[in-house]
CSV table of C-alpha atoms (C1' of nucleotides) in Angstrom, one decimal:
chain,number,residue,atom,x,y,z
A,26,UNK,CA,0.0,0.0,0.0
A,27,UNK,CA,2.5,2.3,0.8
A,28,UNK,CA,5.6,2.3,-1.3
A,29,UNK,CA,9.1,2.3,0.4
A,30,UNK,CA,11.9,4.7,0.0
A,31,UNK,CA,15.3,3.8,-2.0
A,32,UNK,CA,18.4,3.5,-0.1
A,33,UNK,CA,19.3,7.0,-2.5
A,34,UNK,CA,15.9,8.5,-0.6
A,35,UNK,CA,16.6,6.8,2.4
A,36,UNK,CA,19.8,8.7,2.6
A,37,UNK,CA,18.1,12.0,1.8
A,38,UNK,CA,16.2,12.0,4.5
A,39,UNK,CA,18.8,11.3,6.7
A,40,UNK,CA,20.6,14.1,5.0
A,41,UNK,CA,17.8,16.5,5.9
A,42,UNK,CA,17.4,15.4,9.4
A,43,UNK,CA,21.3,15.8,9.9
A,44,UNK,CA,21.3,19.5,8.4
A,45,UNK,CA,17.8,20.4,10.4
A,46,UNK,CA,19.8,19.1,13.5
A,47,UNK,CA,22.7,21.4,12.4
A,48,UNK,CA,20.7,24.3,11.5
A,49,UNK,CA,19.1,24.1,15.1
A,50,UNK,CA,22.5,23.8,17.0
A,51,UNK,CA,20.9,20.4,18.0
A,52,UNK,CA,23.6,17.3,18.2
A,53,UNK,CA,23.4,14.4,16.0
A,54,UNK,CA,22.9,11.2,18.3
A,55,UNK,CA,22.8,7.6,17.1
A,56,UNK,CA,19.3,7.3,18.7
A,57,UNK,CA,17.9,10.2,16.7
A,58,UNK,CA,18.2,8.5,13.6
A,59,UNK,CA,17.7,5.1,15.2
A,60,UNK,CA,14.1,6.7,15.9
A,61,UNK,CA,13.8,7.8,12.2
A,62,UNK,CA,14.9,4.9,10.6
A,63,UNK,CA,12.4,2.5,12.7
A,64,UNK,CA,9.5,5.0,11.4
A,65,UNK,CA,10.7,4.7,8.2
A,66,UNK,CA,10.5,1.2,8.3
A,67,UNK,CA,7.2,0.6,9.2
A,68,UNK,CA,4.1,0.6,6.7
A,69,UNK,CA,1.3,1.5,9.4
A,70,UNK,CA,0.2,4.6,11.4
A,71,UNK,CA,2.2,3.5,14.6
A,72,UNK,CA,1.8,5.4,17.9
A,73,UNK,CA,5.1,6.8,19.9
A,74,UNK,CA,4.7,3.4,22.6
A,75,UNK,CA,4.9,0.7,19.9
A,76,UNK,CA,7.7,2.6,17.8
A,77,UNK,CA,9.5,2.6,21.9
A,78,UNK,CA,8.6,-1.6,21.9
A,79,UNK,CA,10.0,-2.2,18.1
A,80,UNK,CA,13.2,0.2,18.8
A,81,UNK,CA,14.1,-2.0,22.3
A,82,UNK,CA,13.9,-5.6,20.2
A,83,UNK,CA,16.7,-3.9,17.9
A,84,UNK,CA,20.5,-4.3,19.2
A,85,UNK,CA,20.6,-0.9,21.5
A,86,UNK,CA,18.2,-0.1,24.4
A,87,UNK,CA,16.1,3.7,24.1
A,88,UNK,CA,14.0,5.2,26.9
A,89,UNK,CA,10.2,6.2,25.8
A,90,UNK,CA,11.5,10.1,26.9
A,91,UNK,CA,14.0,10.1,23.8
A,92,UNK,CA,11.3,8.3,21.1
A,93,UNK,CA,9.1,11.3,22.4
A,94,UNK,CA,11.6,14.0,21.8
A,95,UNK,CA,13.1,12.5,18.5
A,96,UNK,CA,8.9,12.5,17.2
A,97,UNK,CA,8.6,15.8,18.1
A,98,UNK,CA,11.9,17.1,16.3
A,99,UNK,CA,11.1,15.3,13.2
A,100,UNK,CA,7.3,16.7,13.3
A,101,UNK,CA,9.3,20.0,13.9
A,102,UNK,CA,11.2,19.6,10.4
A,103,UNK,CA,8.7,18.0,8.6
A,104,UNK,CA,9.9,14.6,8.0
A,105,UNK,CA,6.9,13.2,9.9
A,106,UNK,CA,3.0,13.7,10.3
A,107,UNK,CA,1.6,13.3,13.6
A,108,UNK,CA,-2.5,12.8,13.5
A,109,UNK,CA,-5.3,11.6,16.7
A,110,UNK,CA,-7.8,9.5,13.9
A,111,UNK,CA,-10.5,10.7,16.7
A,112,UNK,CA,-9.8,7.9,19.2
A,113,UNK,CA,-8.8,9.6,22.0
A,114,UNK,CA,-6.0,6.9,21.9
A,115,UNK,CA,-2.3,8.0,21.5
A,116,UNK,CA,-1.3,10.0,18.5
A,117,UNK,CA,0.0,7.9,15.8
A,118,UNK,CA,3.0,8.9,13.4
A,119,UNK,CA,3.5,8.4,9.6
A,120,UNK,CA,6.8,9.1,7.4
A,121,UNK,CA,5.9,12.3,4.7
A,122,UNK,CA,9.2,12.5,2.7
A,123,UNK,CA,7.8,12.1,-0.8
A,124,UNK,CA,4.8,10.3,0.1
A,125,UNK,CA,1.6,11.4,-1.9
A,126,UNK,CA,-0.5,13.6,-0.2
A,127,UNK,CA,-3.1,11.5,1.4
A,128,UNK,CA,-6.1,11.3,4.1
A,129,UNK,CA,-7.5,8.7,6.0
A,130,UNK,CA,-10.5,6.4,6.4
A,131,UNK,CA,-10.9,4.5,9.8
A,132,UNK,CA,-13.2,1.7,10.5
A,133,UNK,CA,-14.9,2.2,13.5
A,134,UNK,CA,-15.3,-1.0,14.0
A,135,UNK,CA,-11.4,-3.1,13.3
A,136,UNK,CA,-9.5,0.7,13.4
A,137,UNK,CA,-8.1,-0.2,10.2
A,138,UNK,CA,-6.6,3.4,8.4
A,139,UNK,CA,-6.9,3.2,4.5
A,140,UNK,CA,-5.3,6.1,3.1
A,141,UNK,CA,-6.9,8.0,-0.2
A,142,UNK,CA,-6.4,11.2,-1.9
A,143,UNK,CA,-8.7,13.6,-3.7
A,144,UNK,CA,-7.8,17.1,-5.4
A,145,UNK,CA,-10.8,18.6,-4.5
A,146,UNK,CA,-9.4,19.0,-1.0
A,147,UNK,CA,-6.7,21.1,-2.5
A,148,UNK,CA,-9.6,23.4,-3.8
A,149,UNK,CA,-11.5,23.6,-0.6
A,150,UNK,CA,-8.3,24.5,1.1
A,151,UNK,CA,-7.6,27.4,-1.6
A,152,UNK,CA,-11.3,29.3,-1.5
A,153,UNK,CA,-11.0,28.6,2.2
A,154,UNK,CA,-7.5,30.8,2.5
A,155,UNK,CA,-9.3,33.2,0.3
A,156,UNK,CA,-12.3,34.1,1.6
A,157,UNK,CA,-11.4,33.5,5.6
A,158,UNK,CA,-7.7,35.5,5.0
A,159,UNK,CA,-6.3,33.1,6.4
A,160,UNK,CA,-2.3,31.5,5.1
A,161,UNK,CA,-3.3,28.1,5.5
A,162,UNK,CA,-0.2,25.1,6.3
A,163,UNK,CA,-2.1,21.9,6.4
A,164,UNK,CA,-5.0,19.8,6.8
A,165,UNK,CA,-6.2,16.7,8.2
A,166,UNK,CA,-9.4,15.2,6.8
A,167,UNK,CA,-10.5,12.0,8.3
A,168,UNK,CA,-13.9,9.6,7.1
A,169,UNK,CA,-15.1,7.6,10.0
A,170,UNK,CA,-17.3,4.2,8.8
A,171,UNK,CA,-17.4,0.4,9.1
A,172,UNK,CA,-15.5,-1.3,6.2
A,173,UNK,CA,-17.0,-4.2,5.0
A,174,UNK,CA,-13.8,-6.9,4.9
A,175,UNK,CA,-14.8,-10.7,5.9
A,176,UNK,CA,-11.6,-10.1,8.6
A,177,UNK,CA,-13.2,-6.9,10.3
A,178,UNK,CA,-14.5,-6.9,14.0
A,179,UNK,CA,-18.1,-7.3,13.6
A,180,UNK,CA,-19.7,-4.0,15.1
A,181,UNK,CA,-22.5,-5.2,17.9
A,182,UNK,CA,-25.7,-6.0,16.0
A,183,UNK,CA,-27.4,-2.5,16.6
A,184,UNK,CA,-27.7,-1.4,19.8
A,185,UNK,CA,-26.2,1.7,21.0
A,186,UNK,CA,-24.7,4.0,17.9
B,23,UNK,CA,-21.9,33.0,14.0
B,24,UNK,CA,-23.3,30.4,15.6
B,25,UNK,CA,-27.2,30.6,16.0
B,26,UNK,CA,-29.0,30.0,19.2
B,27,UNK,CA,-31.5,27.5,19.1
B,28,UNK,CA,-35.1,28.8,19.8
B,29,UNK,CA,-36.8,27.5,23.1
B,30,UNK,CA,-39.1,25.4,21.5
B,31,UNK,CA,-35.8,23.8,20.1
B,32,UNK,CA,-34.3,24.2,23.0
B,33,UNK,CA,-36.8,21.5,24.2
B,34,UNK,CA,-37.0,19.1,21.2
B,35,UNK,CA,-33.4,18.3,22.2
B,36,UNK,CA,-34.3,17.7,25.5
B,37,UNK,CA,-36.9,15.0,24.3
B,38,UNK,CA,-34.0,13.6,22.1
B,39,UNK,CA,-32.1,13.4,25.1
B,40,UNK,CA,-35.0,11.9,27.3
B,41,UNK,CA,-36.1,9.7,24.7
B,42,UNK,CA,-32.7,8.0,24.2
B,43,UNK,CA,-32.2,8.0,28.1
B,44,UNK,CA,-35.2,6.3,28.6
B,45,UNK,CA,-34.6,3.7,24.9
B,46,UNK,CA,-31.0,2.5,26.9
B,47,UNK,CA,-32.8,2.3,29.8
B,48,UNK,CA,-30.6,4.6,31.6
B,49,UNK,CA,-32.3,7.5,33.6
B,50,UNK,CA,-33.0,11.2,33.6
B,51,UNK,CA,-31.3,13.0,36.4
B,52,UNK,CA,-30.5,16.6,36.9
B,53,UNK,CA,-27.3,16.3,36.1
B,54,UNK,CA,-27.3,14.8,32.8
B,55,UNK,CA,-29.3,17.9,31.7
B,56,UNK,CA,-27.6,20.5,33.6
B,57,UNK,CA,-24.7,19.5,31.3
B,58,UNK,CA,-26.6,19.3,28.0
B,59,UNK,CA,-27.9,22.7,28.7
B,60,UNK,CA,-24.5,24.1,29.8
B,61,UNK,CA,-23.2,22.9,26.4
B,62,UNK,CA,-26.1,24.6,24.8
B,63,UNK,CA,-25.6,27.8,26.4
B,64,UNK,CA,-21.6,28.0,24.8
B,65,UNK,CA,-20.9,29.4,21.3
B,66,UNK,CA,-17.6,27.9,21.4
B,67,UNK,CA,-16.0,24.4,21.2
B,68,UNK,CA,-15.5,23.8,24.8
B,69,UNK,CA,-13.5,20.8,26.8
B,70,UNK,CA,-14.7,19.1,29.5
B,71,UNK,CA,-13.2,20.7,32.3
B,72,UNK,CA,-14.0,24.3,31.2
B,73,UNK,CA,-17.9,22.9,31.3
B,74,UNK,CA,-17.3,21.6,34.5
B,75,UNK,CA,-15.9,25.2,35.5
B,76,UNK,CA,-19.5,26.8,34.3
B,77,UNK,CA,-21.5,24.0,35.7
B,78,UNK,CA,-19.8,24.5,39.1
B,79,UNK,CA,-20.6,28.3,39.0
B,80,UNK,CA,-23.9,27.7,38.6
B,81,UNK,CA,-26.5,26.3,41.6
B,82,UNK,CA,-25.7,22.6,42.0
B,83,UNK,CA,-22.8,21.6,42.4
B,84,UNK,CA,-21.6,18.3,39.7
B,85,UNK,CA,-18.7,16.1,39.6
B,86,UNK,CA,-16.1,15.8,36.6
B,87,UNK,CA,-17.0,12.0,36.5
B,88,UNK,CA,-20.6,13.2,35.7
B,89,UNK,CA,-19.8,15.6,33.2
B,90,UNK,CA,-17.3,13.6,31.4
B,91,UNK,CA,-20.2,10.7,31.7
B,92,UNK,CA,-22.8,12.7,30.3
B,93,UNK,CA,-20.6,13.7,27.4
B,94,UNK,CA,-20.2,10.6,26.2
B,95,UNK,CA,-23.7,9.9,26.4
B,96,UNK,CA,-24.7,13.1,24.5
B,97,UNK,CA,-21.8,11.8,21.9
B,98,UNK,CA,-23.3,8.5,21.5
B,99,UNK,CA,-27.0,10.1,20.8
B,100,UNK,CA,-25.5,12.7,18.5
B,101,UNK,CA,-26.6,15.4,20.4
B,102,UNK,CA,-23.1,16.7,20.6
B,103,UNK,CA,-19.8,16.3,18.5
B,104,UNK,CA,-16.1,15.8,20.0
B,105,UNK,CA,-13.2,17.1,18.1
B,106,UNK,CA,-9.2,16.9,18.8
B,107,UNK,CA,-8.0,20.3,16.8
B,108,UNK,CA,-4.6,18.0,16.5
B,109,UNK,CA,-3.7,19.9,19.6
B,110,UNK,CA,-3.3,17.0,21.6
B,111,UNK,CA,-4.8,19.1,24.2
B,112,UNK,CA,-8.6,18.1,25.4
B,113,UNK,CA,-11.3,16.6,23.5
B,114,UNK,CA,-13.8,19.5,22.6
B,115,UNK,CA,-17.3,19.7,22.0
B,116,UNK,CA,-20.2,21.3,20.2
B,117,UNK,CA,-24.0,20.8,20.0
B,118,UNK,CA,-25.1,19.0,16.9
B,119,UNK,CA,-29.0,19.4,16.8
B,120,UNK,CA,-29.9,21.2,13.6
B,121,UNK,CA,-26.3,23.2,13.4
B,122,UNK,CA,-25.2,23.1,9.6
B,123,UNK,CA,-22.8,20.4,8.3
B,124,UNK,CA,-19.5,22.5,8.9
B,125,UNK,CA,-16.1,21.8,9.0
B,126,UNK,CA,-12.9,23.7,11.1
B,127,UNK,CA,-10.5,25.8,10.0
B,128,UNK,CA,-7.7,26.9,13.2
B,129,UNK,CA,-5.1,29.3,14.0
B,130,UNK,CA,-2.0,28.3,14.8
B,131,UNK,CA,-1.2,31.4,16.9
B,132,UNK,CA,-4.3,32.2,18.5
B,133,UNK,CA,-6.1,28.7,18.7
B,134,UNK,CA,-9.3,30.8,17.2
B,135,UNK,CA,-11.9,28.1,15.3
B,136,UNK,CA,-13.7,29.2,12.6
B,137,UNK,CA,-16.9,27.1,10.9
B,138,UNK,CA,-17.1,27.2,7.1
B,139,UNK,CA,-18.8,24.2,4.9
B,140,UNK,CA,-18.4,23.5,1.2
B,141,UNK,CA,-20.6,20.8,-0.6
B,142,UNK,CA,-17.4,19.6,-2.1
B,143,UNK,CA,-16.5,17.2,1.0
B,144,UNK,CA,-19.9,15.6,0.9
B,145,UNK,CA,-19.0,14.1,-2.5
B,146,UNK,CA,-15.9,13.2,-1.7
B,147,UNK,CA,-17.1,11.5,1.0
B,148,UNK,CA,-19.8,9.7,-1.4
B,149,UNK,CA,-17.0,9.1,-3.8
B,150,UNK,CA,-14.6,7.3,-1.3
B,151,UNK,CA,-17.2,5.0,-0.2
B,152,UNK,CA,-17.9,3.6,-3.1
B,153,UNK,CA,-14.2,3.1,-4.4
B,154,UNK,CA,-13.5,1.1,-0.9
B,155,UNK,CA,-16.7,-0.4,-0.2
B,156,UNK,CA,-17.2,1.5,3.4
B,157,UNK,CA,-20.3,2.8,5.0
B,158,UNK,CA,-18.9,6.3,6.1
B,159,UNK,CA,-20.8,7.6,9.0
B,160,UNK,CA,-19.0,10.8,9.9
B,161,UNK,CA,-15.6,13.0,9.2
B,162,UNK,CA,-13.6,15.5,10.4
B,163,UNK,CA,-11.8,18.3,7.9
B,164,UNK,CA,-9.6,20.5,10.0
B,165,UNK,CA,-7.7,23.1,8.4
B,166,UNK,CA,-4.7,25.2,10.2
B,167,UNK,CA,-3.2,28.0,9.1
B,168,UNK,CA,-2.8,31.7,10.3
B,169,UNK,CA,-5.2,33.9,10.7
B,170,UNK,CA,-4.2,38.0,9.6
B,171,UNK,CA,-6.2,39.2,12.4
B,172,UNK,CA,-4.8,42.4,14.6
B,173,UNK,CA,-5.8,40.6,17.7
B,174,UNK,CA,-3.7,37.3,16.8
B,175,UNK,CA,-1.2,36.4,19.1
B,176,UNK,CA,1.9,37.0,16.3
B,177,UNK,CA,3.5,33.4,15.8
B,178,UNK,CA,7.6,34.6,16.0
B,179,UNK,CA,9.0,36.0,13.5
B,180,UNK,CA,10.6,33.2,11.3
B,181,UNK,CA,13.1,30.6,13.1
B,182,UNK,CA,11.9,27.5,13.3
B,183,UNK,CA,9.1,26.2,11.2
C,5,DC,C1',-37.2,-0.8,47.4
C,6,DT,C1',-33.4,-1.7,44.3
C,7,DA,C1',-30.4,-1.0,40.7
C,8,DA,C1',-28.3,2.8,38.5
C,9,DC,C1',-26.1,7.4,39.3
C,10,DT,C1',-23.3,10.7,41.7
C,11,DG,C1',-19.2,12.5,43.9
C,12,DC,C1',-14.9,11.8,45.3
C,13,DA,C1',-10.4,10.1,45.0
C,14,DA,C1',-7.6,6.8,43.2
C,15,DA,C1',-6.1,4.4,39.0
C,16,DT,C1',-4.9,4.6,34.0
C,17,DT,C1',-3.1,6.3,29.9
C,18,DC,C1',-0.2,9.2,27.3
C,19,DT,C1',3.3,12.6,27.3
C,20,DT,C1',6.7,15.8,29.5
C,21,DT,C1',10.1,17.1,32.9
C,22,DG,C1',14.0,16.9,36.3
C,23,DC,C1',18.2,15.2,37.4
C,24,DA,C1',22.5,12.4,37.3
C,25,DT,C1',25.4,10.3,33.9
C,26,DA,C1',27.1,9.9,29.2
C,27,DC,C1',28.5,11.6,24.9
C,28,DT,C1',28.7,15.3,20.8
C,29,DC,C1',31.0,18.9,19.1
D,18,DG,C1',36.2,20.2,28.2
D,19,DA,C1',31.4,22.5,28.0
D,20,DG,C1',27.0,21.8,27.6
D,21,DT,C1',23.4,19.0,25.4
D,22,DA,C1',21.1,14.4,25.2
D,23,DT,C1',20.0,10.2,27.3
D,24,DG,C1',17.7,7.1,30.6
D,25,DC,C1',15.1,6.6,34.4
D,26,DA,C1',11.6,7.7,37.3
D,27,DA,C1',8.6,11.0,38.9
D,28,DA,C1',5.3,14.6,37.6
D,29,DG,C1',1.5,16.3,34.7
D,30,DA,C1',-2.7,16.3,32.1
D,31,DA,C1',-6.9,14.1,30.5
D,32,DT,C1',-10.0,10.7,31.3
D,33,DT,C1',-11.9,6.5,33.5
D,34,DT,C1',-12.9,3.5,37.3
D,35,DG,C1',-14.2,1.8,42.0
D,36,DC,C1',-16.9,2.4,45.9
D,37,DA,C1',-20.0,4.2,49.4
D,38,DG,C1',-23.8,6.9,49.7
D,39,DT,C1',-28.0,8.9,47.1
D,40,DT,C1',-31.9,8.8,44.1
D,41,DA,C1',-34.9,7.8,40.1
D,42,DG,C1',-38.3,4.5,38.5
DNA sequence: CTAACTGCAAATTCTTTGCATACTC
DNA sequence: GAGTATGCAAAGAATTTGCAGTTAG
């Protein structure tokens, strides 16, 4: 579903990291880029705790403070999206170096996230800008609904909701 | 810019309320309506413990349990509609009965939340559906940006992001 | 009357912070 | 070598839960 980078983009994006780190008078430390590379590696919309579980099966040990801070400096540079899919659960993280731009459709029902992409938005975003005066830097656009797989959690035969 | 609704309203959503209470088997106490009408009476999109500020101000005294409680009841009876604003600050809320089919747009500087709606998402909305088979029950457009207002708390003045 | 609801405080969950130690620059 | 980052544990913030007392049906 989602296509993986080349070792050529791979490197790039550690380039960018490395000169944002720079730039910031921040110091480059193995478990920065240990953090980017396991985010980078996974397909999913992971959440900060499970990124903290895959990093600790890998060779060196991390503490959940560092995964934390290393999220919040890539979301800072704009090598990652952070987004809360309405679930009041922990926010979940996906890579955005040359992905498409995308949104997301959640089953209520198995919380599976299918991504999709529509050029409309784009235009809803413009007349938006326009008529509110307003410089607008992203969006988030989310559909809620029960997918209709064979594998997905049956919702409760109608009662509540 | 957000329209009061008229007494007689007012009281249809009190029905709704009672009628669902009563459906679940669940019962009608003060409480549950103190909250409902405290949400009524905002213009805003409030969290939890600001309503339980208000609520506290006013005769009876009520419990965060309750109001928290009786949110999620109003939630799961449509009567109101949580958001996140990616702020990972509280869930907020806003009545639902008979407001137009709006979407968010936020500034980044001054956390102000405007309402606009275009008909646009609606078919998108149809249109994803039917690509991946789902049953879409709700979504959630945000849009952030900043707002040009005089009154904006100035975002600082170019280093990072 | 009795089961559900409230209020309170304690428990949970997610995230940030403080401090001693370790490691970039 | 100076000062920032890490790891750990403790603190915070938002929300839920457990329990004794209260109340709606």
């Amino acid at each position: 579903m989602r296509k993986r980078l080349s070792p050529d983009q791979r490197q790039e994006v550690h380039d960018l990291f490395r000169r944002y780190l720079h730039r910031q008078g921040f110091r480059q430390t193995p478990e920065r880029f240990e953090v980017l590379d396991a985010l980078y590696d996974t397909d999913e919309h992971i959440d900060a705790d499970e990124l903290y579980y895959r990093l600790r099966t890998r060779k060196r040990s991390i503490s959940r403070a560092t995964v934390y801070n290393t999220l919040n400096l890539l979301e800072a540079c704009d090598l990652v999206i952070s987004h809360q899919f309405g679930d009041k659960g922990a926010t979940r993280y996906e890579p955005s170096f040359r992905y498409w731009q995308h949104d997301h459709l959640i089953c209520l029902d198995c919380s599976k996230v299918l991504e999709f992409c529509d050029p409309r938005i784009q235009r809803i975003q413009d007349l938006v800008a326009e008529i509110y005066n307003f410089e607008i830097k992203s969006h988030d656009l989310n559909l809620y609904g029960h997918c209709r797989r064979d594998d997905c959690t049956h919702r409760q035969s109608g009662l509540a909701r």
